[in-house]
PDB file of C-alpha atoms in Angstrom:
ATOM      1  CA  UNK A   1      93.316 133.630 177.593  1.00 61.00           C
ATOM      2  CA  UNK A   2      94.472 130.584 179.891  1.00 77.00           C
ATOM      3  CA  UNK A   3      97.107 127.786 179.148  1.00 86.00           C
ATOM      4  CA  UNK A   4      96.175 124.263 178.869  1.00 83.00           C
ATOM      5  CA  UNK A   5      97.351 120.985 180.676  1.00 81.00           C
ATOM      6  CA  UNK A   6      99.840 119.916 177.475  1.00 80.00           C
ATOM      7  CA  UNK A   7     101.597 123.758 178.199  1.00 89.00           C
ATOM      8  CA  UNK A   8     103.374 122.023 181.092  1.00 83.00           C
ATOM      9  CA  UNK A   9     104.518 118.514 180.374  1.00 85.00           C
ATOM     10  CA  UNK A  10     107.371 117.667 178.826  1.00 89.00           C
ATOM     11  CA  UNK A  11     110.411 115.991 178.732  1.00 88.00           C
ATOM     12  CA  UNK A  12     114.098 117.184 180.162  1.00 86.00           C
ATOM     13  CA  UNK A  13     116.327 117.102 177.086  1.00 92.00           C
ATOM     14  CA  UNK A  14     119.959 116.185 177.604  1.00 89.00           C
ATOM     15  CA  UNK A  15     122.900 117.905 176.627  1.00 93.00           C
ATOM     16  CA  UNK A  16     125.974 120.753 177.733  1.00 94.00           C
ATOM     17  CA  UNK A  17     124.896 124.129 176.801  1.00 96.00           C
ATOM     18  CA  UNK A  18     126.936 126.380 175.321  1.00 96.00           C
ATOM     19  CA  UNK A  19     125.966 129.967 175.027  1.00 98.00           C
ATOM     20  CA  UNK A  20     126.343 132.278 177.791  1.00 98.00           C
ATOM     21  CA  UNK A  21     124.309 134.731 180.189  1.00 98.00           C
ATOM     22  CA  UNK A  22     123.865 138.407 178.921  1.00 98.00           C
ATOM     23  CA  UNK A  23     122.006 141.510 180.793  1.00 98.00           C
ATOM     24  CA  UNK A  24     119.883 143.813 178.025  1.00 98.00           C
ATOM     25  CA  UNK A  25     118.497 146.738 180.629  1.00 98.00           C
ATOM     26  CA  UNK A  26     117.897 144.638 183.325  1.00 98.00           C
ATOM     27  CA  UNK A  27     116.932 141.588 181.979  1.00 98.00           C
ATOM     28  CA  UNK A  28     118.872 138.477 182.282  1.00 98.00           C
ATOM     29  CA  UNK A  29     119.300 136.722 178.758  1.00 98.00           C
ATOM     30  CA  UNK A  30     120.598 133.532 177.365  1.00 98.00           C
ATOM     31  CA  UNK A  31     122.388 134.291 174.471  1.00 98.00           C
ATOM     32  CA  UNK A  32     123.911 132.108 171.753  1.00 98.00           C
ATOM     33  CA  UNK A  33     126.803 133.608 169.143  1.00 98.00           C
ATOM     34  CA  UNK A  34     127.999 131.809 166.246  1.00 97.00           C
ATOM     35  CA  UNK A  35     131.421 131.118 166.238  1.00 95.00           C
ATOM     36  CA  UNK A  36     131.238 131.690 162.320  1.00 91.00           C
ATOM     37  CA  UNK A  37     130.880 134.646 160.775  1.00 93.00           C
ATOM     38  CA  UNK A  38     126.910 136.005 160.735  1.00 96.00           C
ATOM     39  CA  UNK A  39     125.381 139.230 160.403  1.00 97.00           C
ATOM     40  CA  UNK A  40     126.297 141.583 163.195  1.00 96.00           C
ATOM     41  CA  UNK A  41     123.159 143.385 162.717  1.00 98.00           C
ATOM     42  CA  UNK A  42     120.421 141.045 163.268  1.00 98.00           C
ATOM     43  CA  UNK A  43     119.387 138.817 165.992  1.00 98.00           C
ATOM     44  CA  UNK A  44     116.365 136.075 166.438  1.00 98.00           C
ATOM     45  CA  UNK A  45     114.215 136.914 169.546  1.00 98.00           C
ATOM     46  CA  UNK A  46     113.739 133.073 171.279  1.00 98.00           C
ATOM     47  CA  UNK A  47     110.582 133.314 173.160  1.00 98.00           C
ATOM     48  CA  UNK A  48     110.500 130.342 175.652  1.00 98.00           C
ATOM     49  CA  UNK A  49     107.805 128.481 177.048  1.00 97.00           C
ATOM     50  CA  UNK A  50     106.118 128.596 180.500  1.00 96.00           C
ATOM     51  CA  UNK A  51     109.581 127.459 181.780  1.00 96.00           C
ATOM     52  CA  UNK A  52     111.737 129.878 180.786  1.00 97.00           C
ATOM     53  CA  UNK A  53     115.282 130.340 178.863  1.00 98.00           C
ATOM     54  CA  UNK A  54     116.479 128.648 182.267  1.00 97.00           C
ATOM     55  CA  UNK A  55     115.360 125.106 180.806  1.00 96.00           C
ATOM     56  CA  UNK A  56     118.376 123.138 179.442  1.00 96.00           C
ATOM     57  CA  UNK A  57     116.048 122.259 175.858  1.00 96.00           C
ATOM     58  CA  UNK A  58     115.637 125.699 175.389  1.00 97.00           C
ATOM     59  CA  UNK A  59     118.997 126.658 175.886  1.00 98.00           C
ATOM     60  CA  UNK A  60     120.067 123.525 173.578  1.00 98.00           C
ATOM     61  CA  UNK A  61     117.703 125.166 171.134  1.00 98.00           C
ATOM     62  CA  UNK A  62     119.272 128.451 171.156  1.00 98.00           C
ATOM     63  CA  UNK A  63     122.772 127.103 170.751  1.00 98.00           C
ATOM     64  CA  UNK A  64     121.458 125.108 167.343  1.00 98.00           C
ATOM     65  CA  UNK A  65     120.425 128.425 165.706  1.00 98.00           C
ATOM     66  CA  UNK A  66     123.709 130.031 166.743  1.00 98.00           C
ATOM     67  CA  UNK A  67     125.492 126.813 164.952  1.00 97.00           C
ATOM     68  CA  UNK A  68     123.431 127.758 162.261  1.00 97.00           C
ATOM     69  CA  UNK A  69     124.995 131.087 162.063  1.00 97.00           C
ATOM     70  CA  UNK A  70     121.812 132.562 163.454  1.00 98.00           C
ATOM     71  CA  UNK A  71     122.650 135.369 166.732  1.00 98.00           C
ATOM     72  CA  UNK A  72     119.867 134.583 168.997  1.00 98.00           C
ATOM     73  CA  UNK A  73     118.929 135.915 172.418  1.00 98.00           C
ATOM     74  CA  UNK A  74     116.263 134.252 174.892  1.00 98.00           C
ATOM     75  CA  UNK A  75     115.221 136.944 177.580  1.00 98.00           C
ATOM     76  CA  UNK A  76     114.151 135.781 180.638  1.00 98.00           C
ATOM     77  CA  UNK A  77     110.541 137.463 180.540  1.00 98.00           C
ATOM     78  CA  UNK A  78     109.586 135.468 183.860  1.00 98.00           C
ATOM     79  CA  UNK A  79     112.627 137.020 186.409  1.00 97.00           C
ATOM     80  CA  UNK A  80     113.420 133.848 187.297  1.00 96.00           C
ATOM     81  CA  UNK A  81     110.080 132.268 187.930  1.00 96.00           C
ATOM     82  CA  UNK A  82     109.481 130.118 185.143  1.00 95.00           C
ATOM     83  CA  UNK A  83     107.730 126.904 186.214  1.00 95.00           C
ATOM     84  CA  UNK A  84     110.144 124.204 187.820  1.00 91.00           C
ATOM     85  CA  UNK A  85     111.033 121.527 185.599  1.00 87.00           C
ATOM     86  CA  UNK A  86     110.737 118.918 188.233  1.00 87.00           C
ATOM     87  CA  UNK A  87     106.840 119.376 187.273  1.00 89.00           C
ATOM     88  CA  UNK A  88     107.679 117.121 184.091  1.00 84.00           C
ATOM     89  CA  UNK A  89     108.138 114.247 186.281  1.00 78.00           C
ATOM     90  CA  UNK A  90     104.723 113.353 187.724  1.00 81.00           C
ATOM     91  CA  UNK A  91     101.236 114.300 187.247  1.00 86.00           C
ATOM     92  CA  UNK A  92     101.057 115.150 191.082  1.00 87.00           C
ATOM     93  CA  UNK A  93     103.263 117.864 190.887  1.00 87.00           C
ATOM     94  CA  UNK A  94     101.492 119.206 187.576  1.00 89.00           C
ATOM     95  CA  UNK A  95      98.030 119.249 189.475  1.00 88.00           C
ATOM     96  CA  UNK A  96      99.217 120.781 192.318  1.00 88.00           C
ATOM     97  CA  UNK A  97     101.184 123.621 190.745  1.00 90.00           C
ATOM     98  CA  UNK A  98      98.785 126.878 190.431  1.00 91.00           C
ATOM     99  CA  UNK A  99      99.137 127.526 187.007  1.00 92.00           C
ATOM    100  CA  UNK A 100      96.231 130.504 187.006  1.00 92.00           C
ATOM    101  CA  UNK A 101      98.503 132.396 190.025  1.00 95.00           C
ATOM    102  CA  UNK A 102     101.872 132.123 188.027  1.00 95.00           C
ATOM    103  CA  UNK A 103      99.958 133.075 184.613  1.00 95.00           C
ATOM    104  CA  UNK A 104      98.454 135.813 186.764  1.00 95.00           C
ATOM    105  CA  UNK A 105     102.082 137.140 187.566  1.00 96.00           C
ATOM    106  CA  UNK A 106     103.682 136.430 184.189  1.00 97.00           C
ATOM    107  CA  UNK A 107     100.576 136.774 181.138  1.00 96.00           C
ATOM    108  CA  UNK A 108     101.806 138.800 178.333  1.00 96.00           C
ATOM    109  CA  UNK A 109     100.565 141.866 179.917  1.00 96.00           C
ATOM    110  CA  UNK A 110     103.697 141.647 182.244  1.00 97.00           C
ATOM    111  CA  UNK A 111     106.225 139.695 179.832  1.00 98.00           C
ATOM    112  CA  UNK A 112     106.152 142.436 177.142  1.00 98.00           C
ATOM    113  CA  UNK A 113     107.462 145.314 178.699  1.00 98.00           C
ATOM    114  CA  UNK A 114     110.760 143.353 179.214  1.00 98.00           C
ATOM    115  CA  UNK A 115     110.979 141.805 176.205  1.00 98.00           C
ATOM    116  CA  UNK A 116     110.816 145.800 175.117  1.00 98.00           C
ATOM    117  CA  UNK A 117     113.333 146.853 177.249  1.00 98.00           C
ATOM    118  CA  UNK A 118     115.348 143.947 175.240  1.00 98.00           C
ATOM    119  CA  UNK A 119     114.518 144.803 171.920  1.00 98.00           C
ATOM    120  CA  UNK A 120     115.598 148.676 173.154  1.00 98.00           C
ATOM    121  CA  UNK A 121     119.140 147.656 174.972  1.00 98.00           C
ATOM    122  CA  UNK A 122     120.268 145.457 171.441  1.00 98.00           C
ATOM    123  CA  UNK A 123     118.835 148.190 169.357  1.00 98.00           C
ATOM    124  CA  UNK A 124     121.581 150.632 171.226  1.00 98.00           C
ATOM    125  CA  UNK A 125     123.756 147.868 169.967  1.00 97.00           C
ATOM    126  CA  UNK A 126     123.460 148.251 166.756  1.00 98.00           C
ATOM    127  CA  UNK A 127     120.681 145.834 166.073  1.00 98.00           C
ATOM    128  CA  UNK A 128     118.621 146.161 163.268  1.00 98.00           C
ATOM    129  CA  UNK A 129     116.235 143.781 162.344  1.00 98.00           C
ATOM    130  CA  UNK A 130     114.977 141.149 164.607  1.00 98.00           C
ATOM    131  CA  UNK A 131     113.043 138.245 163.664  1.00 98.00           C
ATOM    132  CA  UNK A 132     111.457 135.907 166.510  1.00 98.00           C
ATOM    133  CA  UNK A 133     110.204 132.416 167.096  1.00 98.00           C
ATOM    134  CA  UNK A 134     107.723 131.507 169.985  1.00 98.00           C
ATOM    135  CA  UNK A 135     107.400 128.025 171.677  1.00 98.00           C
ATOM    136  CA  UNK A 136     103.838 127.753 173.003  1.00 97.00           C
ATOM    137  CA  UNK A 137     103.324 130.775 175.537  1.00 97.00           C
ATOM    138  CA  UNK A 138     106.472 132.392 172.997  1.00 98.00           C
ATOM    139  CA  UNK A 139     103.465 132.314 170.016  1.00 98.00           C
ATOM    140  CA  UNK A 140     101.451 134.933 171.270  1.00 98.00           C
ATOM    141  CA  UNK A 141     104.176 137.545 171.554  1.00 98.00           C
ATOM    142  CA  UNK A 142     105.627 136.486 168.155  1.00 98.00           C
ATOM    143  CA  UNK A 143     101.966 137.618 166.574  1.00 98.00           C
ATOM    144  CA  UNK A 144     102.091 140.653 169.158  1.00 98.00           C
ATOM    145  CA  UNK A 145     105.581 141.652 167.842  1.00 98.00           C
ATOM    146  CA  UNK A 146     104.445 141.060 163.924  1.00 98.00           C
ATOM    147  CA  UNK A 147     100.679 143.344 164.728  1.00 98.00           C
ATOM    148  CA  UNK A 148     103.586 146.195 165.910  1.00 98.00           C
ATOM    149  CA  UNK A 149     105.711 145.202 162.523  1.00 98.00           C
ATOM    150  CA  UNK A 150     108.807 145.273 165.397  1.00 98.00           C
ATOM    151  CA  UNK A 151     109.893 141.773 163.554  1.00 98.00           C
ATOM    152  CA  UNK A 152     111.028 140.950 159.863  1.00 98.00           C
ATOM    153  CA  UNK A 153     110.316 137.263 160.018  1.00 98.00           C
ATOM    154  CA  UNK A 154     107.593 135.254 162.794  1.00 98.00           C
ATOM    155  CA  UNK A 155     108.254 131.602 163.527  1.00 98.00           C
ATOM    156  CA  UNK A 156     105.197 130.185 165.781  1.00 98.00           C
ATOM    157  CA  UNK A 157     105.922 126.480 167.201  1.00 98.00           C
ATOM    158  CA  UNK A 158     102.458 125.360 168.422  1.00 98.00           C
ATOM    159  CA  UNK A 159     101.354 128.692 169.434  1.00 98.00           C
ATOM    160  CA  UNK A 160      99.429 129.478 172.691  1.00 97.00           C
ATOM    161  CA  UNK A 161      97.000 132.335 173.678  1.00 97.00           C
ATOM    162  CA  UNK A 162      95.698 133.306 170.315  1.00 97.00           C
ATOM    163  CA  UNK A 163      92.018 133.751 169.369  1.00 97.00           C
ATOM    164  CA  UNK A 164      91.202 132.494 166.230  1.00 96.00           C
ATOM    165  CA  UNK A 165      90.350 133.195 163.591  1.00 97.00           C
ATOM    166  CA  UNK A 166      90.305 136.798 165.162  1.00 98.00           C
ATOM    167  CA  UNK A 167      94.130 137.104 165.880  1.00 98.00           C
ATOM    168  CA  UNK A 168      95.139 135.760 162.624  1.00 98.00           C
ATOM    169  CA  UNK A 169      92.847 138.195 160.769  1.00 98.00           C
ATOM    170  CA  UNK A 170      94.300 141.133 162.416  1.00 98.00           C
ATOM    171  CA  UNK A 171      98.466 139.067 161.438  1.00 98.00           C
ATOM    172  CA  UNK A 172      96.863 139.280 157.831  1.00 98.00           C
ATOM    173  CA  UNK A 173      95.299 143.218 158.366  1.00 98.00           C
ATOM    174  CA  UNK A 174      98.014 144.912 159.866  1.00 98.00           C
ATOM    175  CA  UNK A 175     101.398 142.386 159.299  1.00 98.00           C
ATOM    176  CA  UNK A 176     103.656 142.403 156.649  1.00 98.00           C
ATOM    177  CA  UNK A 177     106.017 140.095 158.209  1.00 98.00           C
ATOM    178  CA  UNK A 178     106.384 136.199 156.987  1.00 98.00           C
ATOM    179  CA  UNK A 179     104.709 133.945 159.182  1.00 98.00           C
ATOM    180  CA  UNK A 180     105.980 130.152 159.308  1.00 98.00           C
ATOM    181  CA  UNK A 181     103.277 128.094 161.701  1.00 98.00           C
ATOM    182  CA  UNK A 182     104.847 124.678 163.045  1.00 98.00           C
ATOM    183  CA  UNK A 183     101.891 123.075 164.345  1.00 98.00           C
ATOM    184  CA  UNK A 184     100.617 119.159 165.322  1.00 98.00           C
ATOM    185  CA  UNK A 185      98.048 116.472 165.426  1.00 97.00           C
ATOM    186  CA  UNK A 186      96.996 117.423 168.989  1.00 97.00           C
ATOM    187  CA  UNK A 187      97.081 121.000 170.446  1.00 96.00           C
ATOM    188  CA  UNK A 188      94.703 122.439 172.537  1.00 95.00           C
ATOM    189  CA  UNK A 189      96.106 125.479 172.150  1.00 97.00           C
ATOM    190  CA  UNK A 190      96.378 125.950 168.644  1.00 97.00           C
ATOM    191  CA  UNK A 191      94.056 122.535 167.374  1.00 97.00           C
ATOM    192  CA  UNK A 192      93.093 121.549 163.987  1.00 97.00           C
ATOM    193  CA  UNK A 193      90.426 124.157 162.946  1.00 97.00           C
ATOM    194  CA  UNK A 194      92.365 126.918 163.824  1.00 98.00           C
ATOM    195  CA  UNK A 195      95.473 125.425 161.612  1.00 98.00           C
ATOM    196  CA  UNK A 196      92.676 125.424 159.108  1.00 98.00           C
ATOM    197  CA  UNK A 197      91.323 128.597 159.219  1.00 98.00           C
ATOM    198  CA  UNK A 198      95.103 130.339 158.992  1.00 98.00           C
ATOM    199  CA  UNK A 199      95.765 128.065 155.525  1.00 98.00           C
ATOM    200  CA  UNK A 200      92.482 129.488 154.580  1.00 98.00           C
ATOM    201  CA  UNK A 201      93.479 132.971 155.904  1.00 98.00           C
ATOM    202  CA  UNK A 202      97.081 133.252 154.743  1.00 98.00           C
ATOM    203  CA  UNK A 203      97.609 130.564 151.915  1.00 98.00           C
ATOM    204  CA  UNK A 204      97.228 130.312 148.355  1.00 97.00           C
ATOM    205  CA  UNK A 205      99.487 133.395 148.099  1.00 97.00           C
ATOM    206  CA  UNK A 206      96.533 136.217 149.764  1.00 98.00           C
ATOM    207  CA  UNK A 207      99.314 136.702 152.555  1.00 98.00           C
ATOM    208  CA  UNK A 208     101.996 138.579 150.358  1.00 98.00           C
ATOM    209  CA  UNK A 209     104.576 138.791 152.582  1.00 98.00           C
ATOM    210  CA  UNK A 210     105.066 135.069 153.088  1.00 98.00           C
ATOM    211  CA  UNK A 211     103.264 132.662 155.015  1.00 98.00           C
ATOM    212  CA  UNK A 212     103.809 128.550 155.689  1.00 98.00           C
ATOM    213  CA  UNK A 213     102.708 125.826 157.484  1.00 98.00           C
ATOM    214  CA  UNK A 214     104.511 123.052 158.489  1.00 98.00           C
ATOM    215  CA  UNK A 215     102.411 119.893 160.101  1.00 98.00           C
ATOM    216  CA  UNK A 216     103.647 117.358 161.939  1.00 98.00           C
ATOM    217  CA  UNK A 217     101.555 114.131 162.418  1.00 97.00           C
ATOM    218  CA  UNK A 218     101.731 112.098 166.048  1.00 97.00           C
ATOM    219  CA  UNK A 219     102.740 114.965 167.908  1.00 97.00           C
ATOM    220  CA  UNK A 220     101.489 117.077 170.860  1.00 96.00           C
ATOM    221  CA  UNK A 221     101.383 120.418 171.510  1.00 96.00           C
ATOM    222  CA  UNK A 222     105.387 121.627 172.731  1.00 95.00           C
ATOM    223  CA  UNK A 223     106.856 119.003 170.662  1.00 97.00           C
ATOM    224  CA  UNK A 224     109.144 120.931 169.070  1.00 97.00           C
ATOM    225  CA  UNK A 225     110.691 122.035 172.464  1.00 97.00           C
ATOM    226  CA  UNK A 226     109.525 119.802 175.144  1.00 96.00           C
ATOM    227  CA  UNK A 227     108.872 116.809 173.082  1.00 94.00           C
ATOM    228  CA  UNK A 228     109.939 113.018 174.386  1.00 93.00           C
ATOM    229  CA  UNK A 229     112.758 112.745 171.628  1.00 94.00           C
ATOM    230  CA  UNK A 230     112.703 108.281 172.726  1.00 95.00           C
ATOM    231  CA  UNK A 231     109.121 108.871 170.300  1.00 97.00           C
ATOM    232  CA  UNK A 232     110.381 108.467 166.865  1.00 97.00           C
ATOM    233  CA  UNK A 233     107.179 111.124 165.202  1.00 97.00           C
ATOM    234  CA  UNK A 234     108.315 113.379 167.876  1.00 97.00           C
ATOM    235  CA  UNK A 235     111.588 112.984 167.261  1.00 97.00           C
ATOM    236  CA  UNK A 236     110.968 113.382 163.362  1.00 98.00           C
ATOM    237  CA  UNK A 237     108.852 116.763 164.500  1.00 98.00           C
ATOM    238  CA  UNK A 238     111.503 118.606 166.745  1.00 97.00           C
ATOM    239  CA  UNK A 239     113.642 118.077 164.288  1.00 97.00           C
ATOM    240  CA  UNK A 240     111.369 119.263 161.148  1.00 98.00           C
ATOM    241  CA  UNK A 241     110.207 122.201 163.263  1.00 98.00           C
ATOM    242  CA  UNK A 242     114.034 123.302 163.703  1.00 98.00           C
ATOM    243  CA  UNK A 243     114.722 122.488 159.982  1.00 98.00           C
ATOM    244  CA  UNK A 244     111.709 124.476 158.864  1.00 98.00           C
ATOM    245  CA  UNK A 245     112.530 127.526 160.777  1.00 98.00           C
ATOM    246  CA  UNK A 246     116.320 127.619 160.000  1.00 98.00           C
ATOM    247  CA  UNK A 247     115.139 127.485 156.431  1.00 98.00           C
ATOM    248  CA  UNK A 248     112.514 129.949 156.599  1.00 98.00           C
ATOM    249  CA  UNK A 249     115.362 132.559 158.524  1.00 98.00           C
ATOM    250  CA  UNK A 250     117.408 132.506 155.609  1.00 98.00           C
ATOM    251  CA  UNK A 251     115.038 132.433 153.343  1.00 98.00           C
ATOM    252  CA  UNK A 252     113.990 135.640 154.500  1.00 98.00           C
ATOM    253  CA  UNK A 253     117.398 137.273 155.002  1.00 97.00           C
ATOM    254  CA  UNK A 254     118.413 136.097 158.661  1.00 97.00           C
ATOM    255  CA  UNK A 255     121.298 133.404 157.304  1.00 93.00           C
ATOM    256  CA  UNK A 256     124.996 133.578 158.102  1.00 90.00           C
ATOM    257  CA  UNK A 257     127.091 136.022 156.393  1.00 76.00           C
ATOM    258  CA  UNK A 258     129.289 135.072 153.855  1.00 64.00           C
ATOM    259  CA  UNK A 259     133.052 135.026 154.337  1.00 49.00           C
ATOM    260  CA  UNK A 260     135.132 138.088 153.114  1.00 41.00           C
ATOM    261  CA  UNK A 261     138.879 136.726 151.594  1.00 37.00           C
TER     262      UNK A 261
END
C-alpha cells in the first residue's frame, strides 16, 4: 500500500473553528458537540487525512456535522506528526517531503491501535454505536472498522489504501454495515474501475445492508476535504460529499434527537 502525489495537495480552507480539544486514553482529539440536542449515545469517528485533525478544513468539517446535530470526534492517530500544511503551497516542498518515511511511521498498522484506544475510552462513556467517515488515508480504516463490524454506518470520501476489487469483496463477505462511497473524476487512489467494480459489487440491492455512491465530475482525489473551494465543480463536490453523508447518517439512525416538551 503507498499514497499517491494528489494525497498531499490541497488547499488551506478558511474559517474560526469551533469545537474543542479532548484526551480519549491518551490520545489527543478534536471534538465537535452540537449545541442542540443529539443522541448522547452515538458519535461519528472523523478519520483525517495525511494531515491530521490539526488542519483547520478538517476541523471546519467536524464542526459542520456537529451543526448538524451529529457528535463527532477526530483522533489524532499521527501524535502530532501529520504532514505540515505549508506543503500545499509549492511543489518543492511536496517533492522534498519523504512521504515513504512518515507513511513508514504512521501506515494503518500504527494508526489503529489508537484509534482503538478511542473507540475503548468513549465506549466507558457511554458510547454505543459509532459510525465513521474517512478522507483519503481515513478510507482504509473506515473499511477496516466495517470488516470488524465496530461501525453501524461507513462514509468513504475518495478512499486511499484499498485493494480492489479484493477489499471490497471481503466489505460485501464479512460487513453488514451501510457503505456510502463519495468518489471523483480523477483519483489515483480510488480511480474509475475500482468505482466500477464496487457498483458492480454492492449495487442493484446484492449489498443488503445499504450501499451508495455518490460521483462527482471535475474533481480530484481529497476534494471533499482539501479541495480549492475558488473551483466552482469542486466547490459543488465538497459540498455534495458533506450533503450526501449528513443524509446517509440519518438515514441510518445517526440524526439529531428530537426535542422532549
Amino acid at each position: 500500500m503507498s499514497l499517491c502525489e494528489d494525497c498531499i495537495k490541497g488547499v488551506r480552507h478558511e474559517g474560526i473553528s469551533e469545537g474543542k480539544w479532548e484526551t480519549f486514553n491518551g490520545v489527543e482529539t478534536y471534538v465537535g458537540t452540537p449545541t442542540g440536542e443529539y443522541q448522547k449515545d452515538k458519535v461519528l469517528l472523523f478519520l483525517c487525512d495525511v494531515f491530521g485533525p490539526q488542519l483547520p478544513n478538517a476541523q471546519l468539517l467536524v464542526d459542520d456535522f456537529a451543526r448538524n446535530g451529529i457528535k463527532t470526534v477526530a483522533p489524532d492517530l499521527f501524535e502530532k506528526d501529520g504532514l505540515p500544511f505549508d506543503i500545499f503551497e509549492s511543489e518543492e516542498k511536496r517533492q522534498a517531503f519523504d512521504l515513504p518515511s512518515w507513511f513508514g511511521r504512521h501506515g494503518p498498522a500504527a494508526s489503529r491501535p489508537l484509534l482503538d484506544k478511542v473507540i475503548s475510552a468513549l465506549k466507558d462513556q457511554g458510547i454505543t454505536a459509532f459510525a465513521a467517515a474517512g478522507y483519503c488515508y481515513g478510507g482504509r480504516l473506515v473499511f477496516d472498522l466495517a470488516f470488524e463490524n465496530i461501525t453501524s454506518v461507513s462514509i468513504g470520501n475518495h478512499p486511499s489504501l484499498l485493494k480492489s476489487p479484493d477489499d471490497l469483496e471481503k466489505y460485501f463477505s464479512t460487513s453488514h454495515v451501510p457503505l456510502l462511497l463519495n468518489t471523483c473524476t480523477v483519483d489515483e487512489q480510488f480511480p474509475q474501475p475500482a468505482q466500477s467494480q464496487a457498483d458492480s459489487i454492492f449495487g442493484g440491492g446484492k449489498f443488503a445492508p445499504g450501499y451508495k455512491r455518490e460521483y462527482f465530475d471535475g474533481c480530484t482525489h481529497g476534494f471533499a476535504v482539501r479541495g480549492d473551494l475558488s473551483n466552482p465543480k469542486v466547490k459543488a463536490g465538497k459540498e455534495g460529499a458533506f450533503k450526501a453523508s449528513v443524509e446517509w447518517l440519518y438515514q441510518y439512525g445517526f440524526g439529531p434527537a428530537k426535542e422532549t416538551k
